[in-house]
XYZ file of C-alpha atoms in Angstrom:
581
model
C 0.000 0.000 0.000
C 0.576 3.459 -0.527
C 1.989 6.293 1.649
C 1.544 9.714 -0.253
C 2.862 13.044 1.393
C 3.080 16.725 -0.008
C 6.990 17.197 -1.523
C 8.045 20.755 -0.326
C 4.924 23.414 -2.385
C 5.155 21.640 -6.148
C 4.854 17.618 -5.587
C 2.998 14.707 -3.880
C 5.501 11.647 -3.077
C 3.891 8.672 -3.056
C 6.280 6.261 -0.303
C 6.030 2.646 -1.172
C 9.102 1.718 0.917
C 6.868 -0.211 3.137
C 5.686 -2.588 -0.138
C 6.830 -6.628 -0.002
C 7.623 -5.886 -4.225
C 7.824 -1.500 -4.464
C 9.045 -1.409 -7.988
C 5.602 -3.666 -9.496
C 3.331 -0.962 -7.344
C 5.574 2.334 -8.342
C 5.209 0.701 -12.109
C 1.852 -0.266 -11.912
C 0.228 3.199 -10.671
C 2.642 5.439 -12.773
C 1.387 3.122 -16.239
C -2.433 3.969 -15.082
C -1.518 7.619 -14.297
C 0.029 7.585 -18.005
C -3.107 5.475 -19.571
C -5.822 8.390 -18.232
C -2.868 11.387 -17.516
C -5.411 13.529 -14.954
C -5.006 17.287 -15.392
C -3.327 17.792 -11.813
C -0.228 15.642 -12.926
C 2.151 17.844 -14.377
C 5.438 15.617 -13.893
C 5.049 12.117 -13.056
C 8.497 10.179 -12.052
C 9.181 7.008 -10.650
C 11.684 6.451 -8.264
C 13.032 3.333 -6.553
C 11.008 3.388 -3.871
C 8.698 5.878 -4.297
C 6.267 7.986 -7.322
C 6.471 11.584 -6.888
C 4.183 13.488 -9.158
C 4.873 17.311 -9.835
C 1.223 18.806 -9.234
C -0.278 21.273 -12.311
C -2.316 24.378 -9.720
C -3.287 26.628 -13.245
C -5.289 28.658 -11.296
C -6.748 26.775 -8.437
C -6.167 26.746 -5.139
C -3.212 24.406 -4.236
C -4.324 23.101 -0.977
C -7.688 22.215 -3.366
C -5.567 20.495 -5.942
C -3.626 18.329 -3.158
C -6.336 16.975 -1.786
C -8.196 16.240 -5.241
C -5.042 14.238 -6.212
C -4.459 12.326 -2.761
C -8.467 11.308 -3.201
C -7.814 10.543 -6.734
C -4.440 8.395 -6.039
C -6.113 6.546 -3.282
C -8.853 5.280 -5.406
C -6.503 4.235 -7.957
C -4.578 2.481 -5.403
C -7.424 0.387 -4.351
C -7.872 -0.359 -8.197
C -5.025 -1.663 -8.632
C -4.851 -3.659 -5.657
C -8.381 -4.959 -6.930
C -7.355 -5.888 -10.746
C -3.699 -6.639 -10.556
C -3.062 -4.027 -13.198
C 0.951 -4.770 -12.435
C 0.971 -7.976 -13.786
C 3.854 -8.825 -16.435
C 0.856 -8.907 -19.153
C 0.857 -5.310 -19.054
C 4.244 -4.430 -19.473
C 5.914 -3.452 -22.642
C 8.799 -5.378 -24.254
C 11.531 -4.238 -26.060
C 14.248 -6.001 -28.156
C 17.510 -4.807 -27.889
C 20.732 -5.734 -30.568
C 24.116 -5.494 -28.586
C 27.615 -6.957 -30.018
C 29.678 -7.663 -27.730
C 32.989 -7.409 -29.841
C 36.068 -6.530 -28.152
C 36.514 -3.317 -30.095
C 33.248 -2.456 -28.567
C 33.452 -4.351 -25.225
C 36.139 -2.352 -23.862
C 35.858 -3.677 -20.643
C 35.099 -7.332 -21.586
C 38.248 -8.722 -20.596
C 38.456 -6.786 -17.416
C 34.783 -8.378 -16.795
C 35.647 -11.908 -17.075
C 39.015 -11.705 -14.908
C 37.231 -10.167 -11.941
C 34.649 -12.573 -12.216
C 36.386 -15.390 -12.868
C 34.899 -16.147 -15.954
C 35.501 -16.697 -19.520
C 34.442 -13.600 -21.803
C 31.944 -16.327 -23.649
C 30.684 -17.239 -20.179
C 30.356 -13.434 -19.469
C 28.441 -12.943 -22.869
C 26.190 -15.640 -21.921
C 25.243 -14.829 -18.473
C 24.687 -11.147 -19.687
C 22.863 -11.625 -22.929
C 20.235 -14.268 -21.582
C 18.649 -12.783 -18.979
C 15.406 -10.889 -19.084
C 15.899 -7.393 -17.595
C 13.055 -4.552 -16.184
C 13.766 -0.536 -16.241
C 13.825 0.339 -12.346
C 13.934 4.101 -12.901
C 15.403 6.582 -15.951
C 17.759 9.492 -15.210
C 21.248 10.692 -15.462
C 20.440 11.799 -19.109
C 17.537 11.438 -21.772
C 16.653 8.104 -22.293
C 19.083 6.176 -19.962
C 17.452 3.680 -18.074
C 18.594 1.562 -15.210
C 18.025 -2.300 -15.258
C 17.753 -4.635 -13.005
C 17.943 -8.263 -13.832
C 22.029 -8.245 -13.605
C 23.210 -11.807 -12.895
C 24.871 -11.919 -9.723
C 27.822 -13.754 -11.227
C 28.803 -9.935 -13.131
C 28.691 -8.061 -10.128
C 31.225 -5.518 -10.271
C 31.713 -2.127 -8.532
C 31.897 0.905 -10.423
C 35.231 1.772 -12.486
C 37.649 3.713 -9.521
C 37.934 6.598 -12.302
C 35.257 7.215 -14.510
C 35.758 7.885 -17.996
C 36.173 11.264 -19.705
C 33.752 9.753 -22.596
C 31.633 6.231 -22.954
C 30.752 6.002 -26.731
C 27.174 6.299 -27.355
C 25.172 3.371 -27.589
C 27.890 1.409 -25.029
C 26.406 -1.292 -22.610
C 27.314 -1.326 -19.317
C 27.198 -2.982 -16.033
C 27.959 -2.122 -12.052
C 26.322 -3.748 -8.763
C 23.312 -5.745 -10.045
C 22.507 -3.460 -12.885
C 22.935 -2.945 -16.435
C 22.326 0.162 -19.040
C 22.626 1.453 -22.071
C 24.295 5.087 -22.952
C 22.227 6.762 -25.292
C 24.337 9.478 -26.721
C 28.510 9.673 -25.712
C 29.101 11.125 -22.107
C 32.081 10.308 -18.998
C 30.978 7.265 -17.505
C 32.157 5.366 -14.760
C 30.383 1.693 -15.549
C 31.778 -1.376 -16.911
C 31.774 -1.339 -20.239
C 30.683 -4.775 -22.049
C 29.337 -4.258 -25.397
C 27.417 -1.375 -27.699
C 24.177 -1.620 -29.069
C 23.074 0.237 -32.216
C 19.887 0.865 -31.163
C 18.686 4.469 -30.988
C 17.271 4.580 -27.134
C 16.126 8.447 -27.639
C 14.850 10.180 -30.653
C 13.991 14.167 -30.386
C 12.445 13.256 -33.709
C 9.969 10.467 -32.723
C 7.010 10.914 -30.376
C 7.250 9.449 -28.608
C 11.037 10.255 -27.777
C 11.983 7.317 -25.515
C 12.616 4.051 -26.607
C 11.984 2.958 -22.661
C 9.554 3.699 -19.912
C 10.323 2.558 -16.296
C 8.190 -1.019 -15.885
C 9.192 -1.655 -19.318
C 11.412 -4.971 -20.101
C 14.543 -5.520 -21.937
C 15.346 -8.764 -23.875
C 19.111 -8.952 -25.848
C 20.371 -10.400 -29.321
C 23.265 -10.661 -30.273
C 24.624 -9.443 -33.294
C 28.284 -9.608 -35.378
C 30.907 -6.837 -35.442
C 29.824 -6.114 -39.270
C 25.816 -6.024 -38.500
C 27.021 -3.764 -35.653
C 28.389 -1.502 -38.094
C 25.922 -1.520 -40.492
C 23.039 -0.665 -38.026
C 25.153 1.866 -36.213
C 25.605 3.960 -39.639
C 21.642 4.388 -39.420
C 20.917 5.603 -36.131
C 23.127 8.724 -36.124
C 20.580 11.173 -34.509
C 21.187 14.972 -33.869
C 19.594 16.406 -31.164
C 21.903 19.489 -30.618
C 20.965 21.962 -33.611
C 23.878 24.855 -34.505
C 22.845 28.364 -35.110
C 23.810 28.859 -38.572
C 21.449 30.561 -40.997
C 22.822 31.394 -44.633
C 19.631 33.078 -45.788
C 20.073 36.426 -47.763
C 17.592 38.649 -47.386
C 16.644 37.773 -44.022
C 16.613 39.632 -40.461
C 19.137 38.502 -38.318
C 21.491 39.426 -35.195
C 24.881 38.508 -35.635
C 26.517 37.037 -32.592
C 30.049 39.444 -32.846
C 31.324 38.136 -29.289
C 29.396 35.574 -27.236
C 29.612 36.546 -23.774
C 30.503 34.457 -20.590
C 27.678 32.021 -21.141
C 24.732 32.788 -23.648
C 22.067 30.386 -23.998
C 18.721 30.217 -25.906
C 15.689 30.006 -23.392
C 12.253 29.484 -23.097
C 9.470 28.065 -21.233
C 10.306 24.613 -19.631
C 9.281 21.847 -21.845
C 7.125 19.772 -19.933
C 5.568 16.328 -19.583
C 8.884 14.831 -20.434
C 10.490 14.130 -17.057
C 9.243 9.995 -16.989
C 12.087 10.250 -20.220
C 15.001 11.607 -18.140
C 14.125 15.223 -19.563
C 14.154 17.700 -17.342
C 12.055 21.014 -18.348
C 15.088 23.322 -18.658
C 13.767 26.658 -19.950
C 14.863 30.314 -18.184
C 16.155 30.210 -14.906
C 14.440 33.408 -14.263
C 11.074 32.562 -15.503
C 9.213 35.690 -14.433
C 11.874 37.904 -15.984
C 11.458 35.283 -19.474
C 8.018 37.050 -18.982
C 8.437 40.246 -18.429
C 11.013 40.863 -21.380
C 8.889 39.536 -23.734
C 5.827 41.356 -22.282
C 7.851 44.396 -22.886
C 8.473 43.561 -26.708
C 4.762 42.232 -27.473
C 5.854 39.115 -27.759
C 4.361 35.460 -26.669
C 4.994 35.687 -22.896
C 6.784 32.159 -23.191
C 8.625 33.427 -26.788
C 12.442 31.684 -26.907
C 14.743 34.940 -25.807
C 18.737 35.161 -25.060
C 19.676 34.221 -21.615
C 22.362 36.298 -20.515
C 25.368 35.015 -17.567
C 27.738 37.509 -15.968
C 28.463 39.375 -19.173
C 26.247 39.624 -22.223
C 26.992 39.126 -25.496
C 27.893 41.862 -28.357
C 25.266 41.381 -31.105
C 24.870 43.271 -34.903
C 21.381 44.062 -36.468
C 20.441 43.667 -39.652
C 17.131 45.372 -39.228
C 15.373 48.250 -37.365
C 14.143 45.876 -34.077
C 12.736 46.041 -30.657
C 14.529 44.412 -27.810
C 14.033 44.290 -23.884
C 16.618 43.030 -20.920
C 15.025 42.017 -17.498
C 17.110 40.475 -14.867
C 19.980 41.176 -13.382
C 21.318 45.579 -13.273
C 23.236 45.859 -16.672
C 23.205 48.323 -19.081
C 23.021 48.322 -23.238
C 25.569 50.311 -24.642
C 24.627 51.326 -28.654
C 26.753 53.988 -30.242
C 28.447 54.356 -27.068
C 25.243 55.595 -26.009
C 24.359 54.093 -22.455
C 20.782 52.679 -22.272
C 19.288 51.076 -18.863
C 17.249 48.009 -19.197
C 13.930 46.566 -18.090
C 12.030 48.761 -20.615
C 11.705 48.139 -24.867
C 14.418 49.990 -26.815
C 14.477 50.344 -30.839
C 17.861 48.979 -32.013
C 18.317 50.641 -35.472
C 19.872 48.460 -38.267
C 23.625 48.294 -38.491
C 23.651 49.534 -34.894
C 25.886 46.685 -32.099
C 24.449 46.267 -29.035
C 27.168 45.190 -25.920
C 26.433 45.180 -21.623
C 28.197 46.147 -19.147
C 28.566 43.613 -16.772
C 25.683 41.904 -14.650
C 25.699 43.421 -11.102
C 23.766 42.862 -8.772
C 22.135 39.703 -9.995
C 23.993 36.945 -12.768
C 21.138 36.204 -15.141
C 19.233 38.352 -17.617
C 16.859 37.586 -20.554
C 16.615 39.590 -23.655
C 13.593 39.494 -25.593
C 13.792 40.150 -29.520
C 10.639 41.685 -30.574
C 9.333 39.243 -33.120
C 10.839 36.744 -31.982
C 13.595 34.309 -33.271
C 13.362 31.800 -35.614
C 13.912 28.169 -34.525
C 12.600 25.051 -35.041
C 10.418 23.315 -32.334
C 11.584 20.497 -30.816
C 9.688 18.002 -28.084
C 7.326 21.413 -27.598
C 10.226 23.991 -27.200
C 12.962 26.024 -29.216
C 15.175 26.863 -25.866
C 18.560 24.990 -25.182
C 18.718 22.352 -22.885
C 22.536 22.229 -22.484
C 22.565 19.306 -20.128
C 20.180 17.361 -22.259
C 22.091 18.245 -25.599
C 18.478 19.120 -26.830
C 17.918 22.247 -29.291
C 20.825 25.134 -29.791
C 24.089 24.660 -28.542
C 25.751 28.249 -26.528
C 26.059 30.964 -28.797
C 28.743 31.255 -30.255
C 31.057 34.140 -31.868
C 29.946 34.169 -35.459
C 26.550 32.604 -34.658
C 23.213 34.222 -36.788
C 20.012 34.562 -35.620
C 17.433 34.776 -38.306
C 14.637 37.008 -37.230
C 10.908 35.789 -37.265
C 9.527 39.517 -37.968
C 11.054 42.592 -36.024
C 8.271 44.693 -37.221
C 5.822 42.379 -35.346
C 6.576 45.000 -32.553
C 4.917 47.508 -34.515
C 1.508 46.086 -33.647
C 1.338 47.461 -30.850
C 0.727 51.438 -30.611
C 3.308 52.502 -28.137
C 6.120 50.740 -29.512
C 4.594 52.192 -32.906
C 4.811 55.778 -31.318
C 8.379 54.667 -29.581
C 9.435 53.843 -33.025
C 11.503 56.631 -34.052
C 13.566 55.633 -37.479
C 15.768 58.766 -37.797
C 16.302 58.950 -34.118
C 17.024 55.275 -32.631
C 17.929 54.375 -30.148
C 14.811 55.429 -28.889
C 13.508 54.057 -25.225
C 10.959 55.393 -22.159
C 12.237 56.890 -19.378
C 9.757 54.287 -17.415
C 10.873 51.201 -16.315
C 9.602 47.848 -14.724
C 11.196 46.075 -11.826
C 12.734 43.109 -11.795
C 11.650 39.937 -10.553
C 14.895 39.743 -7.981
C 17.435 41.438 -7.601
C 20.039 40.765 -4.366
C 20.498 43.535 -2.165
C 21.364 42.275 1.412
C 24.569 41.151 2.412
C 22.834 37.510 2.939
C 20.283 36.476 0.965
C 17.407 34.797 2.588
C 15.544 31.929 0.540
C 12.785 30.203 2.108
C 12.016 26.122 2.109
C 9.782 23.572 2.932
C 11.976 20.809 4.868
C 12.850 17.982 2.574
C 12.040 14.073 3.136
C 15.284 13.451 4.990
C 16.062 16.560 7.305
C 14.602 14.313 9.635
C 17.212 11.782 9.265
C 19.613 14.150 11.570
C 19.791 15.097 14.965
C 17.604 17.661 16.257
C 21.260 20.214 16.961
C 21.833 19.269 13.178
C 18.533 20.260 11.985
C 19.184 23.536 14.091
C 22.565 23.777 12.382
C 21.360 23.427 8.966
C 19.193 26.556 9.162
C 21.046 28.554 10.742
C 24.411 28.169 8.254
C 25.234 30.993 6.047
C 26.483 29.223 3.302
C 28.393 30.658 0.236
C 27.956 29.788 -3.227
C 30.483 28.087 -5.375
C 32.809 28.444 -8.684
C 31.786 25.112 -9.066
C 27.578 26.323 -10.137
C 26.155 26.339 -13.479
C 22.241 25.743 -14.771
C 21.799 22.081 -13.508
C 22.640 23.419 -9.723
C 24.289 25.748 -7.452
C 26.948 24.196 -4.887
C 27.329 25.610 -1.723
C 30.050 25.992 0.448
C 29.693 26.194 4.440
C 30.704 25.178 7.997
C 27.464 22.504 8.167
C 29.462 19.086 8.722
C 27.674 16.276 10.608
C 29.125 13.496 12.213
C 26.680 10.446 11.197
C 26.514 9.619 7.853
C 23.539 9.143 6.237
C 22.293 5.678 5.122
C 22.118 5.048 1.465
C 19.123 6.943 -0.086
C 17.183 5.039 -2.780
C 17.163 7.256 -5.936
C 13.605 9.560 -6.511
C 12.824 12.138 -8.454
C 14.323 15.876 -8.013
C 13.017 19.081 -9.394
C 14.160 23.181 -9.453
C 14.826 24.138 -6.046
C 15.744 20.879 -4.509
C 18.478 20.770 -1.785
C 20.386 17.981 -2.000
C 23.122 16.870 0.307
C 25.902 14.565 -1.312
C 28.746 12.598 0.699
C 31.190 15.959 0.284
C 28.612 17.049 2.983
C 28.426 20.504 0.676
C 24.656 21.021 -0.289
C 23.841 21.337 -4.253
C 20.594 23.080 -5.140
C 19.037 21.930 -8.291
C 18.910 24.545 -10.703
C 16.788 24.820 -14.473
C 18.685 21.765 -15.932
C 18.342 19.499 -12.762
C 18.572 16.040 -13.710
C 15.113 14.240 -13.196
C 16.343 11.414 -10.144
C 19.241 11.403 -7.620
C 20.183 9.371 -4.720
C 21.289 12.000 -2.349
C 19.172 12.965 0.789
C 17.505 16.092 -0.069
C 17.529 18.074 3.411
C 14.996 21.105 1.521
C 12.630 22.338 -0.881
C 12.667 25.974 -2.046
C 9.250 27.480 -2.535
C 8.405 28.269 -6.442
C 8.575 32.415 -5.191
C 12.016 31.772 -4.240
C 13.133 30.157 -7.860
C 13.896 33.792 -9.032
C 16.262 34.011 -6.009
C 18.178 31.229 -7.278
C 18.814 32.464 -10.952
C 20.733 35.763 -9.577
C 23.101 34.344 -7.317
C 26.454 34.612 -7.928
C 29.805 32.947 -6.809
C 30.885 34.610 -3.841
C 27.485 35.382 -2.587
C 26.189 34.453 0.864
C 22.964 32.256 1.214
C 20.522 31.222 4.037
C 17.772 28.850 4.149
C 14.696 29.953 6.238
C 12.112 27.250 7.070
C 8.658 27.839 6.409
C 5.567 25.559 6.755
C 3.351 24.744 3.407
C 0.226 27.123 4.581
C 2.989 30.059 4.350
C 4.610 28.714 1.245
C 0.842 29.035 -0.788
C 0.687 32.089 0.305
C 3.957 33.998 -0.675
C 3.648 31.884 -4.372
C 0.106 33.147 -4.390
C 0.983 36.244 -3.895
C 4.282 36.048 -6.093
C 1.791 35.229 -9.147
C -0.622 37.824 -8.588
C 2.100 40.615 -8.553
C 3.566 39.441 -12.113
C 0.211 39.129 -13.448
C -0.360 42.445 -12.030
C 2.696 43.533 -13.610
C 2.088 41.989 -16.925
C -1.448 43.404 -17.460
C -0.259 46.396 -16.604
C 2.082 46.378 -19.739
C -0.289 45.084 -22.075
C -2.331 48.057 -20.885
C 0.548 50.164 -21.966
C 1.526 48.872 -24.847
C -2.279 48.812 -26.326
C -2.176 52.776 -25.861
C -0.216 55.478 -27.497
C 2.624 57.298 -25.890
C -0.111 60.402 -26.141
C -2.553 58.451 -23.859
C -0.020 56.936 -21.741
């Protein structure tokens, strides 16, 4: 049976880690959820020992939503109990082609001599047994299987590799899997399959679901090859556009770390795909709100410094985020407001302070082909643009879209540009205190420590890292404990999750989180507090403040109602003239 709790303000977990056989129940439920998806499951992710299912408010009440889905999930729970809807007859079945060649099998001799075995006896006892997807993570599309015989047990490799070869096999503990796309890798390595395991292109994009079952064949060096020259897929697209004729923005010098961005993709997380999108999805918002744009419209993400960028056309832009200022002509222009960017003219920031993140809306929009539901980069992933990159083009959907609306019409001034109001609107977060407060929901295993530890943890001032990108910010503190914690069995992880790894040096989960991990998570960070974690910087000083989940509504109720407060307020704007402003 079931045990389902709220997961910090955004999730329900669902603990089966009381279950004789947790794995058939976790599969079971998350297959129905799938077969009839019900509108309150945003994200649904199964864990080892647990479901946790990121919860869809729109605009209900959350406390409302909760309850509907713990009614919901305990009905289903007594269905399944009743019907046996676990059974294997309901579980999908996959054949997979692996050679195990020793050009391939890089590992395969190492295998045998640890195990005392042949490397036929190896093959054997690897390629006949029937194996079941326990959970997906680490990266799109890589699943992990049990069904290992106990004969191949091996630990992990003492230094991973800087790069497994996509498509390579691999084994460690009781568990096998199957790389989908080259990455360091610290697993034994005992054969490649040419099998493509995740296809951007194909919907749906994951050859494997957690439940699902895995059966091997075997196949030569030479059918190897020949299959392998067939399932090249691309999933990282280069910004290159030759077209003549066209509006564009030349990328003249890149910046520290430049990204394509979004709204997160979503619905993809049972995959291994996190949603990605803006780390600062408010200001994502806001700038493109400013331009008269699609709120969610794919816009620059800017790190630290911003790029230097040439137009080709006459064309509206907007920066919200961190303090930084355009410079055009030499001409110093502050941000959070639309500007007209005349053609030929280079736009260049000064650096990001305070705050490390803005977006920068192109009025218009930019041209980009959709892929699985969004045209942001998912660096992590390796799904849609790579970084920008000095000599990169941006081809322009239709600068003059801006023109639609009458007081960018009336701020159009072609003789004159730049042209820009004197009004601005605030950003989302900016940090201003010496210590920046973030508050949290305590996370499944604070618990786990003493009661002084507990105390300890929230009252650290921790600093952030060098070592912090957009999968998650590592933080750097006096917090040590003197009990280890037990081994955590892996679950699903989301934005704002505070995990705490053996180095005893908390990591929160950032944009680009990946989906599972098997670290305690000690927090939660409320979704109002997500704009907090896009603008802090190496260097700056942190502190978690522990708030219940009545409080936590309330501040992201009231977060939401001041944006779309905010944002009507623009379109109100925007639909007037300068004259009637």
């Amino acid at each position: 049976m079931m045990y389902c709790v709220p997961l910090g303000d955004h999730s329900l977990l669902i603990d089966f880690s009381e279950s004789k056989n947790p794995l058939k129940e976790i599969h079971g439920l998350s297959k129905l959820l799938f077969a009839n998806k019900p509108a309150w499951a945003a994200e649904i992710v199964p864990g080892l020992d647990s479901l946790v299912i990121e919860l869809n408010y729109e605009d209900r009440m959350p406390k409302i939503v909760r309850e509907e889905a713990v009614k919901a999930l305990e009905k289903m729970d007594v269905q399944l109990q009743k019907q046996k809807i676990h059974e294997r007859g309901t579980t999908a079945t996959h054949q997979i082609q692996v050679c195990y060649h020793p050009e391939l099998a890089l590992d395969l001799q190492a295998i045998a001599t640890a195990c005392s075995l042949s490397t036929e006896e190896v093959v054997n006892l690897h390629k006949k047994n029937i194996y079941t997807a326990d959970i997906l993570g680490f990266m799109p599309g890589f699943a992990y299987f049990s069904g290992l015989n106990p004969k191949l047990r091996l630990p992990r490799l003492p230094s991973p590799r800087p790069s497994v070869p996509k498509g390579s096999v691999a084994i460690a503990e009781l568990q096998t899997a199957i790389y989908p796309r080259p990455t360091p890798g610290g697993w034994n390595l005992i054969g490649r399959s040419p099998n493509a395991l995740f296809d951007v292109n194909q919907d749906p994009p994951g050859l494997f679901m957690a439940g699902d079952e895995m059966h091997i064949e075997e196949i030569s060096l030479d059918q190897f090859s020949k299959l392998d020259a067939t399932t090249s897929i691309k999933v990282t697209l280069p910004i290159k556009h030759e077209e003549k004729n066209r509006a564009c923005i030349e990328i003249k010098q890149s910046g520290t770390f430049t990204t394509i961005q979004d709204q997160p993709r979503s619905g993809l997380s049972h995959w291994a795909v996190g949603p990605g999108g803006a780390s600062d999805f408010y200001a994502l918002q806001l700038a493109n709100a400013l331009v008269g744009n699609n709120l969610h419209a794919a816009a620059l993400e800017l790190t630290a410094t911003g790029p230097v960028l040439l137009f080709s056309e006459d064309t509206c832009v907007a920066w919200v985020g961190a303090t930084c200022s355009g410079i055009v002509d030499g001409k110093r222009i502050p941000g959070n407001r639309p500007v007209w960017i005349a053609k030929g003219s280079t736009l260049q920031f000064s650096p990001l302070d305070p705050g490390l993140r803005a977006i920068l809306a192109i009025g218009g929009g930019i041209d980009l082909p959709t892929i699985l539901g969004g045209k942001g980069s998912h660096i992590s992933a390796d799904i849609g643009p790579k970084k920008l990159q000095k000599g990169d083009v941006l081809s322009l959907e239709n600068p003059k879209a801006a023109l639609n609306a009458p007081y960018l019409r009336e701020l159009y001034q072609k003789n004159h540009l730049p042209s820009f109001p004197r009004w601005q609107v605030r950003s989302p977060y900016l940090p201003s205190q010496a210590i920046i407060q973030i508050f949290c929901l305590p996370g499944p295993h604070l618990p786990f420590l003493e009661s002084k530890d507990q105390e300890l943890f929230w009252s650290t001032v921790w600093r952030v890292s060098n070592q912090s990108n957009r999968m998650g910010i590592r933080l750097e503190g006096n917090f040590k404990i003197k009990k280890s914690f037990t081994n955590i069995p892996s679950q699903a992880i989301t934005f704002g999750t505070v995990q705490f790894p053996p180095s005893q040096e908390p990591i929160v989960m950032l944009s680009e989180y990946q989906t599972t991990g098997g670290y305690p998570r000690l927090a939660e960070i409320i979704k109002a507090d997500r704009a907090k974690l896009a603008q802090v910087k190496p260097g700056n000083q942190i502190q978690f403040l522990p708030i219940d989940l009545e409080k936590a509504d309330q501040l992201n109720l009231e977060s939401i109602a001041m944006q779309i407060s905010t944002l009507n307020s623009i379109e109100q704007l925007l639909n007037t003239g300068i004259k009637r402003a």
